[in-house]
Every structure is written in structure tokens, then in C-alpha cells.
Amino acid sequence: MKFFVDTADLSEIKELAATGLLDGVTTNPSLVAKSGHSNFIELIREITAIVEGPVSAEVASTDYATMMGEAQTLAKIADNIAVKVPLTPAGLKVCKNLSSNGTMVNVTLCFSAAQAILAAKAGATFVSPFVGRLDDIGQSGMDLIADICAIYGAYSSFDTQVLVASVRSPMHVVDAARMGADVATIPPSVIRQLFKHPLTDKGLAQFVEDWKKTGQTIPV
Ligand code: E4P
């Protein structure tokens, strides 16, 4: 399972990339606004230089012609760009166009299995179902992931990767892994939570204390 970080914050990306566990980055217009950066293209260029894996950069327009122009600009930033387009008829038309030219595409704002089928048919590299936002309205985000994984698994012609988005907790990540989802894009705070267990902290403190009692050091 691949881990992407869901942020446009450069210092968070650098810190998490240093763990060696990061496979990519996703951004969206809200995350870019939150980052406070005033030059979107430069921000994305910097991110693509930090992480080798796919970096999702989202178009800002909603009509086909402008989206297509924006997508071409974004795709030129670096080889590891995945152009992010919304799951709309125009977005999927852009997706079909870009993917047939070998550009990675992340189809975002997916909330149903029917939409995920359309994204696969449009040749998306990734489809992003938003689990947290579905949970928020009383629907099961993880049931949608299970459905999409089952449907994609039934067709060898579908090679779109399931990118679990709007992740809110470590349980979302574990459930997604159990279902065989290809990728989870995870906020930095949740990535940090994945490392944590009180028994790890307690056990380590004990080992450190007991080691001191031996009076020894390991040569470095
Ligand atoms: C996906 O790529 C989106 O950036 C993201 O996961 C949205 O999450 P949110 O629902 O927490 O805003």
C-alpha cells in the first residue's frame, strides 16, 4: 500500500519525506490556500523536487477548454505530476485526453461506485473517493472503498488505482489496507498517529532505563 501525504505545507512534506515512507503528495485548492503560498506553480515545482512519487496538482477551472489548458501547464512542471481533475463530465473528458497522452491523472471528488467506474473508463491513474466526507453525512466511506476495490478487481481492463482520500484517522488507513486499496492520502497529523502506541512508549522507556543499569555502550 502506498502512502501519500495530503498537504501543501512544504515543511511538513520535507519532514515526512525524510522518514522514507512517503510515496507521493496530494494537494487541492483548499490546502494551497491554507499553505499561504502565493505562487502555486512554484509551490508545486518545489514539492515535485522533494518527493519522487506522484504529486497531485489540481486544475482550478470547471469548463473543459480552460481545464485542459491548465492541465497542460501543470503537466509540464515535472515528470511526477498527476493532474487532478474533478469528477464531472468535463473533468473526465480532460482525464481521457491526458491519460491517452501518458500524463498521470487523479480524478477527485468521487463519492459513488458509479463515478469510480466512469473514472476508470476515462483512463484515470488514480480515483480519489473521499471517505471522511461521506462519514460526515452518515454514509459509510469505507463501504464505498470496498465496492470500488471489488468492481475494479473484476475487470482486468481497469488499471485505475484506488486512492483513499479525506482520511481522518488511523482506522481509515487500516481498513483501506484490509480492503486492498492501492493508496491512502493521509494528513500529516494522521501519519504521525500511525506511529503511536502507548505500549511502544512505555516499553522503550523501560529498555532505556534497564540499559543504563548495564553501564555499557554500543560502539558507533
Ligand atoms: C484528496 O486528495 C483531498 O485533498 C483530501 O483528501 C480531502 O480531504 P478533506 O475531506 O479532509 O478535505
JSON list of N, CA, C and O in Angstrom, two decimals, residues 86-137:
[
{"chain": "A", "resi": 86, "resn": "PRO", "atom": "N", "xyz": [-11.74, 17.29, -11.39]},
{"chain": "A", "resi": 86, "resn": "PRO", "atom": "CA", "xyz": [-12.95, 16.88, -10.67]},
{"chain": "A", "resi": 86, "resn": "PRO", "atom": "C", "xyz": [-13.75, 15.83, -11.45]},
{"chain": "A", "resi": 86, "resn": "PRO", "atom": "O", "xyz": [-13.66, 15.76, -12.67]},
{"chain": "A", "resi": 87, "resn": "LEU", "atom": "N", "xyz": [-14.53, 15.05, -10.70]},
{"chain": "A", "resi": 87, "resn": "LEU", "atom": "CA", "xyz": [-15.34, 14.02, -11.34]},
{"chain": "A", "resi": 87, "resn": "LEU", "atom": "C", "xyz": [-16.62, 14.63, -11.90]},
{"chain": "A", "resi": 87, "resn": "LEU", "atom": "O", "xyz": [-17.70, 14.56, -11.29]},
{"chain": "A", "resi": 88, "resn": "THR", "atom": "N", "xyz": [-16.44, 15.28, -13.05]},
{"chain": "A", "resi": 88, "resn": "THR", "atom": "CA", "xyz": [-17.55, 15.89, -13.79]},
{"chain": "A", "resi": 88, "resn": "THR", "atom": "C", "xyz": [-17.38, 15.44, -15.25]},
{"chain": "A", "resi": 88, "resn": "THR", "atom": "O", "xyz": [-16.30, 14.95, -15.62]},
{"chain": "A", "resi": 89, "resn": "PRO", "atom": "N", "xyz": [-18.40, 15.62, -16.08]},
{"chain": "A", "resi": 89, "resn": "PRO", "atom": "CA", "xyz": [-18.22, 15.25, -17.49]},
{"chain": "A", "resi": 89, "resn": "PRO", "atom": "C", "xyz": [-17.01, 15.95, -18.11]},
{"chain": "A", "resi": 89, "resn": "PRO", "atom": "O", "xyz": [-16.21, 15.32, -18.81]},
{"chain": "A", "resi": 90, "resn": "ALA", "atom": "N", "xyz": [-16.85, 17.25, -17.83]},
{"chain": "A", "resi": 90, "resn": "ALA", "atom": "CA", "xyz": [-15.70, 17.97, -18.41]},
{"chain": "A", "resi": 90, "resn": "ALA", "atom": "C", "xyz": [-14.38, 17.45, -17.82]},
{"chain": "A", "resi": 90, "resn": "ALA", "atom": "O", "xyz": [-13.39, 17.27, -18.55]},
{"chain": "A", "resi": 91, "resn": "GLY", "atom": "N", "xyz": [-14.38, 17.18, -16.52]},
{"chain": "A", "resi": 91, "resn": "GLY", "atom": "CA", "xyz": [-13.16, 16.67, -15.88]},
{"chain": "A", "resi": 91, "resn": "GLY", "atom": "C", "xyz": [-12.76, 15.32, -16.45]},
{"chain": "A", "resi": 91, "resn": "GLY", "atom": "O", "xyz": [-11.57, 15.06, -16.69]},
{"chain": "A", "resi": 92, "resn": "LEU", "atom": "N", "xyz": [-13.74, 14.47, -16.71]},
{"chain": "A", "resi": 92, "resn": "LEU", "atom": "CA", "xyz": [-13.42, 13.15, -17.26]},
{"chain": "A", "resi": 92, "resn": "LEU", "atom": "C", "xyz": [-12.97, 13.23, -18.72]},
{"chain": "A", "resi": 92, "resn": "LEU", "atom": "O", "xyz": [-12.17, 12.43, -19.18]},
{"chain": "A", "resi": 93, "resn": "LYS", "atom": "N", "xyz": [-13.49, 14.23, -19.42]},
{"chain": "A", "resi": 93, "resn": "LYS", "atom": "CA", "xyz": [-13.04, 14.44, -20.81]},
{"chain": "A", "resi": 93, "resn": "LYS", "atom": "C", "xyz": [-11.55, 14.86, -20.80]},
{"chain": "A", "resi": 93, "resn": "LYS", "atom": "O", "xyz": [-10.75, 14.37, -21.59]},
{"chain": "A", "resi": 94, "resn": "VAL", "atom": "N", "xyz": [-11.20, 15.73, -19.86]},
{"chain": "A", "resi": 94, "resn": "VAL", "atom": "CA", "xyz": [-9.79, 16.13, -19.71]},
{"chain": "A", "resi": 94, "resn": "VAL", "atom": "C", "xyz": [-8.96, 14.89, -19.34]},
{"chain": "A", "resi": 94, "resn": "VAL", "atom": "O", "xyz": [-7.87, 14.66, -19.88]},
{"chain": "A", "resi": 95, "resn": "CYS", "atom": "N", "xyz": [-9.50, 14.08, -18.44]},
{"chain": "A", "resi": 95, "resn": "CYS", "atom": "CA", "xyz": [-8.80, 12.88, -17.99]},
{"chain": "A", "resi": 95, "resn": "CYS", "atom": "C", "xyz": [-8.49, 11.96, -19.17]},
{"chain": "A", "resi": 95, "resn": "CYS", "atom": "O", "xyz": [-7.36, 11.50, -19.34]},
{"chain": "A", "resi": 96, "resn": "LYS", "atom": "N", "xyz": [-9.49, 11.70, -19.99]},
{"chain": "A", "resi": 96, "resn": "LYS", "atom": "CA", "xyz": [-9.33, 10.82, -21.15]},
{"chain": "A", "resi": 96, "resn": "LYS", "atom": "C", "xyz": [-8.23, 11.35, -22.07]},
{"chain": "A", "resi": 96, "resn": "LYS", "atom": "O", "xyz": [-7.35, 10.60, -22.51]},
{"chain": "A", "resi": 97, "resn": "ASN", "atom": "N", "xyz": [-8.30, 12.65, -22.31]},
{"chain": "A", "resi": 97, "resn": "ASN", "atom": "CA", "xyz": [-7.33, 13.29, -23.19]},
{"chain": "A", "resi": 97, "resn": "ASN", "atom": "C", "xyz": [-5.90, 13.18, -22.66]},
{"chain": "A", "resi": 97, "resn": "ASN", "atom": "O", "xyz": [-4.99, 12.79, -23.38]},
{"chain": "A", "resi": 98, "resn": "LEU", "atom": "N", "xyz": [-5.73, 13.51, -21.37]},
{"chain": "A", "resi": 98, "resn": "LEU", "atom": "CA", "xyz": [-4.38, 13.50, -20.79]},
{"chain": "A", "resi": 98, "resn": "LEU", "atom": "C", "xyz": [-3.85, 12.08, -20.67]},
{"chain": "A", "resi": 98, "resn": "LEU", "atom": "O", "xyz": [-2.68, 11.82, -20.96]},
{"chain": "A", "resi": 99, "resn": "SER", "atom": "N", "xyz": [-4.70, 11.16, -20.23]},
{"chain": "A", "resi": 99, "resn": "SER", "atom": "CA", "xyz": [-4.20, 9.81, -19.99]},
{"chain": "A", "resi": 99, "resn": "SER", "atom": "C", "xyz": [-3.81, 9.14, -21.30]},
{"chain": "A", "resi": 99, "resn": "SER", "atom": "O", "xyz": [-2.87, 8.35, -21.35]},
{"chain": "A", "resi": 100, "resn": "SER", "atom": "N", "xyz": [-4.51, 9.48, -22.39]},
{"chain": "A", "resi": 100, "resn": "SER", "atom": "CA", "xyz": [-4.11, 8.86, -23.66]},
{"chain": "A", "resi": 100, "resn": "SER", "atom": "C", "xyz": [-2.78, 9.42, -24.15]},
{"chain": "A", "resi": 100, "resn": "SER", "atom": "O", "xyz": [-2.13, 8.82, -25.00]},
{"chain": "A", "resi": 101, "resn": "ASN", "atom": "N", "xyz": [-2.34, 10.55, -23.57]},
{"chain": "A", "resi": 101, "resn": "ASN", "atom": "CA", "xyz": [-1.01, 11.09, -23.91]},
{"chain": "A", "resi": 101, "resn": "ASN", "atom": "C", "xyz": [0.03, 10.71, -22.87]},
{"chain": "A", "resi": 101, "resn": "ASN", "atom": "O", "xyz": [1.13, 11.27, -22.87]},
{"chain": "A", "resi": 102, "resn": "GLY", "atom": "N", "xyz": [-0.32, 9.84, -21.95]},
{"chain": "A", "resi": 102, "resn": "GLY", "atom": "CA", "xyz": [0.66, 9.34, -20.97]},
{"chain": "A", "resi": 102, "resn": "GLY", "atom": "C", "xyz": [0.82, 10.21, -19.73]},
{"chain": "A", "resi": 102, "resn": "GLY", "atom": "O", "xyz": [1.73, 9.98, -18.93]},
{"chain": "A", "resi": 103, "resn": "THR", "atom": "N", "xyz": [-0.05, 11.21, -19.54]},
{"chain": "A", "resi": 103, "resn": "THR", "atom": "CA", "xyz": [0.02, 12.03, -18.33]},
{"chain": "A", "resi": 103, "resn": "THR", "atom": "C", "xyz": [-0.77, 11.35, -17.21]},
{"chain": "A", "resi": 103, "resn": "THR", "atom": "O", "xyz": [-1.88, 10.86, -17.45]},
{"chain": "A", "resi": 104, "resn": "MET", "atom": "N", "xyz": [-0.20, 11.33, -15.98]},
{"chain": "A", "resi": 104, "resn": "MET", "atom": "CA", "xyz": [-0.94, 10.76, -14.85]},
{"chain": "A", "resi": 104, "resn": "MET", "atom": "C", "xyz": [-2.10, 11.69, -14.49]},
{"chain": "A", "resi": 104, "resn": "MET", "atom": "O", "xyz": [-1.94, 12.92, -14.46]},
{"chain": "A", "resi": 105, "resn": "VAL", "atom": "N", "xyz": [-3.25, 11.08, -14.18]},
{"chain": "A", "resi": 105, "resn": "VAL", "atom": "CA", "xyz": [-4.43, 11.87, -13.80]},
{"chain": "A", "resi": 105, "resn": "VAL", "atom": "C", "xyz": [-5.03, 11.29, -12.52]},
{"chain": "A", "resi": 105, "resn": "VAL", "atom": "O", "xyz": [-5.19, 10.07, -12.39]},
{"chain": "A", "resi": 106, "resn": "ASN", "atom": "N", "xyz": [-5.36, 12.20, -11.60]},
{"chain": "A", "resi": 106, "resn": "ASN", "atom": "CA", "xyz": [-6.05, 11.83, -10.37]},
{"chain": "A", "resi": 106, "resn": "ASN", "atom": "C", "xyz": [-7.46, 12.43, -10.45]},
{"chain": "A", "resi": 106, "resn": "ASN", "atom": "O", "xyz": [-7.61, 13.65, -10.49]},
{"chain": "A", "resi": 107, "resn": "VAL", "atom": "N", "xyz": [-8.47, 11.58, -10.52]},
{"chain": "A", "resi": 107, "resn": "VAL", "atom": "CA", "xyz": [-9.86, 12.08, -10.58]},
{"chain": "A", "resi": 107, "resn": "VAL", "atom": "C", "xyz": [-10.38, 12.20, -9.15]},
{"chain": "A", "resi": 107, "resn": "VAL", "atom": "O", "xyz": [-10.47, 11.21, -8.42]},
{"chain": "A", "resi": 108, "resn": "THR", "atom": "N", "xyz": [-10.69, 13.42, -8.77]},
{"chain": "A", "resi": 108, "resn": "THR", "atom": "CA", "xyz": [-11.01, 13.72, -7.37]},
{"chain": "A", "resi": 108, "resn": "THR", "atom": "C", "xyz": [-12.51, 13.95, -7.17]},
{"chain": "A", "resi": 108, "resn": "THR", "atom": "O", "xyz": [-13.27, 14.04, -8.13]},
{"chain": "A", "resi": 109, "resn": "LEU", "atom": "N", "xyz": [-12.89, 14.03, -5.90]},
{"chain": "A", "resi": 109, "resn": "LEU", "atom": "CA", "xyz": [-14.29, 14.27, -5.51]},
{"chain": "A", "resi": 109, "resn": "LEU", "atom": "C", "xyz": [-15.19, 13.13, -5.97]},
{"chain": "A", "resi": 109, "resn": "LEU", "atom": "O", "xyz": [-16.28, 13.36, -6.52]},
{"chain": "A", "resi": 110, "resn": "CYS", "atom": "N", "xyz": [-14.74, 11.89, -5.73]},
{"chain": "A", "resi": 110, "resn": "CYS", "atom": "CA", "xyz": [-15.53, 10.71, -6.06]},
{"chain": "A", "resi": 110, "resn": "CYS", "atom": "C", "xyz": [-16.32, 10.28, -4.82]},
{"chain": "A", "resi": 110, "resn": "CYS", "atom": "O", "xyz": [-15.74, 10.06, -3.75]},
{"chain": "A", "resi": 111, "resn": "PHE", "atom": "N", "xyz": [-17.62, 10.16, -4.97]},
{"chain": "A", "resi": 111, "resn": "PHE", "atom": "CA", "xyz": [-18.49, 9.80, -3.84]},
{"chain": "A", "resi": 111, "resn": "PHE", "atom": "C", "xyz": [-19.40, 8.60, -4.13]},
{"chain": "A", "resi": 111, "resn": "PHE", "atom": "O", "xyz": [-20.26, 8.28, -3.32]},
{"chain": "A", "resi": 112, "resn": "SER", "atom": "N", "xyz": [-19.22, 7.94, -5.28]},
{"chain": "A", "resi": 112, "resn": "SER", "atom": "CA", "xyz": [-20.07, 6.77, -5.56]},
{"chain": "A", "resi": 112, "resn": "SER", "atom": "C", "xyz": [-19.30, 5.77, -6.42]},
{"chain": "A", "resi": 112, "resn": "SER", "atom": "O", "xyz": [-18.35, 6.13, -7.13]},
{"chain": "A", "resi": 113, "resn": "ALA", "atom": "N", "xyz": [-19.77, 4.52, -6.38]},
{"chain": "A", "resi": 113, "resn": "ALA", "atom": "CA", "xyz": [-19.15, 3.48, -7.19]},
{"chain": "A", "resi": 113, "resn": "ALA", "atom": "C", "xyz": [-19.38, 3.76, -8.68]},
{"chain": "A", "resi": 113, "resn": "ALA", "atom": "O", "xyz": [-18.50, 3.52, -9.52]},
{"chain": "A", "resi": 114, "resn": "ALA", "atom": "N", "xyz": [-20.54, 4.32, -8.99]},
{"chain": "A", "resi": 114, "resn": "ALA", "atom": "CA", "xyz": [-20.84, 4.65, -10.40]},
{"chain": "A", "resi": 114, "resn": "ALA", "atom": "C", "xyz": [-19.81, 5.65, -10.92]},
{"chain": "A", "resi": 114, "resn": "ALA", "atom": "O", "xyz": [-19.28, 5.51, -12.04]},
{"chain": "A", "resi": 115, "resn": "GLN", "atom": "N", "xyz": [-19.50, 6.65, -10.10]},
{"chain": "A", "resi": 115, "resn": "GLN", "atom": "CA", "xyz": [-18.50, 7.66, -10.51]},
{"chain": "A", "resi": 115, "resn": "GLN", "atom": "C", "xyz": [-17.12, 7.00, -10.69]},
{"chain": "A", "resi": 115, "resn": "GLN", "atom": "O", "xyz": [-16.37, 7.35, -11.61]},
{"chain": "A", "resi": 116, "resn": "ALA", "atom": "N", "xyz": [-16.81, 6.05, -9.81]},
{"chain": "A", "resi": 116, "resn": "ALA", "atom": "CA", "xyz": [-15.49, 5.39, -9.89]},
{"chain": "A", "resi": 116, "resn": "ALA", "atom": "C", "xyz": [-15.37, 4.57, -11.18]},
{"chain": "A", "resi": 116, "resn": "ALA", "atom": "O", "xyz": [-14.30, 4.48, -11.78]},
{"chain": "A", "resi": 117, "resn": "ILE", "atom": "N", "xyz": [-16.49, 3.98, -11.62]},
{"chain": "A", "resi": 117, "resn": "ILE", "atom": "CA", "xyz": [-16.48, 3.23, -12.88]},
{"chain": "A", "resi": 117, "resn": "ILE", "atom": "C", "xyz": [-16.18, 4.19, -14.05]},
{"chain": "A", "resi": 117, "resn": "ILE", "atom": "O", "xyz": [-15.36, 3.90, -14.92]},
{"chain": "A", "resi": 118, "resn": "LEU", "atom": "N", "xyz": [-16.81, 5.35, -14.00]},
{"chain": "A", "resi": 118, "resn": "LEU", "atom": "CA", "xyz": [-16.56, 6.34, -15.07]},
{"chain": "A", "resi": 118, "resn": "LEU", "atom": "C", "xyz": [-15.10, 6.78, -15.09]},
{"chain": "A", "resi": 118, "resn": "LEU", "atom": "O", "xyz": [-14.50, 6.91, -16.16]},
{"chain": "A", "resi": 119, "resn": "ALA", "atom": "N", "xyz": [-14.52, 6.98, -13.89]},
{"chain": "A", "resi": 119, "resn": "ALA", "atom": "CA", "xyz": [-13.11, 7.41, -13.82]},
{"chain": "A", "resi": 119, "resn": "ALA", "atom": "C", "xyz": [-12.20, 6.35, -14.44]},
{"chain": "A", "resi": 119, "resn": "ALA", "atom": "O", "xyz": [-11.27, 6.67, -15.19]},
{"chain": "A", "resi": 120, "resn": "ALA", "atom": "N", "xyz": [-12.49, 5.09, -14.15]},
{"chain": "A", "resi": 120, "resn": "ALA", "atom": "CA", "xyz": [-11.66, 4.01, -14.72]},
{"chain": "A", "resi": 120, "resn": "ALA", "atom": "C", "xyz": [-11.81, 3.98, -16.23]},
{"chain": "A", "resi": 120, "resn": "ALA", "atom": "O", "xyz": [-10.83, 3.82, -16.97]},
{"chain": "A", "resi": 121, "resn": "LYS", "atom": "N", "xyz": [-13.05, 4.13, -16.70]},
{"chain": "A", "resi": 121, "resn": "LYS", "atom": "CA", "xyz": [-13.27, 4.11, -18.16]},
{"chain": "A", "resi": 121, "resn": "LYS", "atom": "C", "xyz": [-12.59, 5.29, -18.85]},
{"chain": "A", "resi": 121, "resn": "LYS", "atom": "O", "xyz": [-12.20, 5.20, -20.01]},
{"chain": "A", "resi": 122, "resn": "ALA", "atom": "N", "xyz": [-12.42, 6.39, -18.10]},
{"chain": "A", "resi": 122, "resn": "ALA", "atom": "CA", "xyz": [-11.74, 7.57, -18.67]},
{"chain": "A", "resi": 122, "resn": "ALA", "atom": "C", "xyz": [-10.22, 7.43, -18.58]},
{"chain": "A", "resi": 122, "resn": "ALA", "atom": "O", "xyz": [-9.49, 8.34, -18.98]},
{"chain": "A", "resi": 123, "resn": "GLY", "atom": "N", "xyz": [-9.74, 6.31, -18.05]},
{"chain": "A", "resi": 123, "resn": "GLY", "atom": "CA", "xyz": [-8.29, 6.06, -18.03]},
{"chain": "A", "resi": 123, "resn": "GLY", "atom": "C", "xyz": [-7.55, 6.72, -16.89]},
{"chain": "A", "resi": 123, "resn": "GLY", "atom": "O", "xyz": [-6.33, 6.91, -16.97]},
{"chain": "A", "resi": 124, "resn": "ALA", "atom": "N", "xyz": [-8.28, 7.06, -15.80]},
{"chain": "A", "resi": 124, "resn": "ALA", "atom": "CA", "xyz": [-7.61, 7.71, -14.66]},
{"chain": "A", "resi": 124, "resn": "ALA", "atom": "C", "xyz": [-6.49, 6.83, -14.10]},
{"chain": "A", "resi": 124, "resn": "ALA", "atom": "O", "xyz": [-6.64, 5.60, -14.04]},
{"chain": "A", "resi": 125, "resn": "THR", "atom": "N", "xyz": [-5.40, 7.47, -13.69]},
{"chain": "A", "resi": 125, "resn": "THR", "atom": "CA", "xyz": [-4.34, 6.74, -12.99]},
{"chain": "A", "resi": 125, "resn": "THR", "atom": "C", "xyz": [-4.81, 6.44, -11.57]},
{"chain": "A", "resi": 125, "resn": "THR", "atom": "O", "xyz": [-4.57, 5.36, -11.03]},
{"chain": "A", "resi": 126, "resn": "PHE", "atom": "N", "xyz": [-5.44, 7.45, -10.96]},
{"chain": "A", "resi": 126, "resn": "PHE", "atom": "CA", "xyz": [-5.97, 7.33, -9.60]},
{"chain": "A", "resi": 126, "resn": "PHE", "atom": "C", "xyz": [-7.41, 7.82, -9.58]},
{"chain": "A", "resi": 126, "resn": "PHE", "atom": "O", "xyz": [-7.76, 8.77, -10.28]},
{"chain": "A", "resi": 127, "resn": "VAL", "atom": "N", "xyz": [-8.23, 7.18, -8.73]},
{"chain": "A", "resi": 127, "resn": "VAL", "atom": "CA", "xyz": [-9.53, 7.76, -8.39]},
{"chain": "A", "resi": 127, "resn": "VAL", "atom": "C", "xyz": [-9.52, 8.03, -6.90]},
{"chain": "A", "resi": 127, "resn": "VAL", "atom": "O", "xyz": [-9.01, 7.22, -6.12]},
{"chain": "A", "resi": 128, "resn": "SER", "atom": "N", "xyz": [-10.03, 9.20, -6.51]},
{"chain": "A", "resi": 128, "resn": "SER", "atom": "CA", "xyz": [-9.99, 9.60, -5.09]},
{"chain": "A", "resi": 128, "resn": "SER", "atom": "C", "xyz": [-11.39, 9.62, -4.48]},
{"chain": "A", "resi": 128, "resn": "SER", "atom": "O", "xyz": [-12.10, 10.64, -4.53]},
{"chain": "A", "resi": 129, "resn": "PRO", "atom": "N", "xyz": [-11.81, 8.51, -3.85]},
{"chain": "A", "resi": 129, "resn": "PRO", "atom": "CA", "xyz": [-13.05, 8.52, -3.08]},
{"chain": "A", "resi": 129, "resn": "PRO", "atom": "C", "xyz": [-12.79, 9.15, -1.72]},
{"chain": "A", "resi": 129, "resn": "PRO", "atom": "O", "xyz": [-11.80, 8.82, -1.06]},
{"chain": "A", "resi": 130, "resn": "PHE", "atom": "N", "xyz": [-13.68, 10.07, -1.31]},
{"chain": "A", "resi": 130, "resn": "PHE", "atom": "CA", "xyz": [-13.48, 10.85, -0.07]},
{"chain": "A", "resi": 130, "resn": "PHE", "atom": "C", "xyz": [-14.22, 10.18, 1.09]},
{"chain": "A", "resi": 130, "resn": "PHE", "atom": "O", "xyz": [-15.42, 10.43, 1.30]},
{"chain": "A", "resi": 131, "resn": "VAL", "atom": "N", "xyz": [-13.53, 9.37, 1.86]},
{"chain": "A", "resi": 131, "resn": "VAL", "atom": "CA", "xyz": [-14.23, 8.59, 2.90]},
{"chain": "A", "resi": 131, "resn": "VAL", "atom": "C", "xyz": [-14.72, 9.46, 4.06]},
{"chain": "A", "resi": 131, "resn": "VAL", "atom": "O", "xyz": [-15.86, 9.28, 4.52]},
{"chain": "A", "resi": 132, "resn": "GLY", "atom": "N", "xyz": [-13.90, 10.39, 4.54]},
{"chain": "A", "resi": 132, "resn": "GLY", "atom": "CA", "xyz": [-14.29, 11.21, 5.70]},
{"chain": "A", "resi": 132, "resn": "GLY", "atom": "C", "xyz": [-15.53, 12.04, 5.42]},
{"chain": "A", "resi": 132, "resn": "GLY", "atom": "O", "xyz": [-16.43, 12.15, 6.25]},
{"chain": "A", "resi": 133, "resn": "ARG", "atom": "N", "xyz": [-15.59, 12.61, 4.21]},
{"chain": "A", "resi": 133, "resn": "ARG", "atom": "CA", "xyz": [-16.74, 13.47, 3.90]},
{"chain": "A", "resi": 133, "resn": "ARG", "atom": "C", "xyz": [-18.03, 12.65, 3.77]},
{"chain": "A", "resi": 133, "resn": "ARG", "atom": "O", "xyz": [-19.12, 13.15, 4.05]},
{"chain": "A", "resi": 134, "resn": "LEU", "atom": "N", "xyz": [-17.91, 11.36, 3.35]},
{"chain": "A", "resi": 134, "resn": "LEU", "atom": "CA", "xyz": [-19.10, 10.50, 3.33]},
{"chain": "A", "resi": 134, "resn": "LEU", "atom": "C", "xyz": [-19.53, 10.16, 4.76]},
{"chain": "A", "resi": 134, "resn": "LEU", "atom": "O", "xyz": [-20.71, 10.23, 5.09]},
{"chain": "A", "resi": 135, "resn": "ASP", "atom": "N", "xyz": [-18.54, 9.81, 5.60]},
{"chain": "A", "resi": 135, "resn": "ASP", "atom": "CA", "xyz": [-18.87, 9.53, 7.01]},
{"chain": "A", "resi": 135, "resn": "ASP", "atom": "C", "xyz": [-19.59, 10.72, 7.63]},
{"chain": "A", "resi": 135, "resn": "ASP", "atom": "O", "xyz": [-20.54, 10.56, 8.39]},
{"chain": "A", "resi": 136, "resn": "ASP", "atom": "N", "xyz": [-19.13, 11.93, 7.28]},
{"chain": "A", "resi": 136, "resn": "ASP", "atom": "CA", "xyz": [-19.71, 13.16, 7.84]},
{"chain": "A", "resi": 136, "resn": "ASP", "atom": "C", "xyz": [-21.21, 13.29, 7.56]},
{"chain": "A", "resi": 136, "resn": "ASP", "atom": "O", "xyz": [-21.93, 13.92, 8.33]},
{"chain": "A", "resi": 137, "resn": "ILE", "atom": "N", "xyz": [-21.66, 12.72, 6.42]},
{"chain": "A", "resi": 137, "resn": "ILE", "atom": "CA", "xyz": [-23.11, 12.85, 6.12]},
{"chain": "A", "resi": 137, "resn": "ILE", "atom": "C", "xyz": [-23.86, 11.55, 6.42]},
{"chain": "A", "resi": 137, "resn": "ILE", "atom": "O", "xyz": [-24.95, 11.31, 5.92]}
]
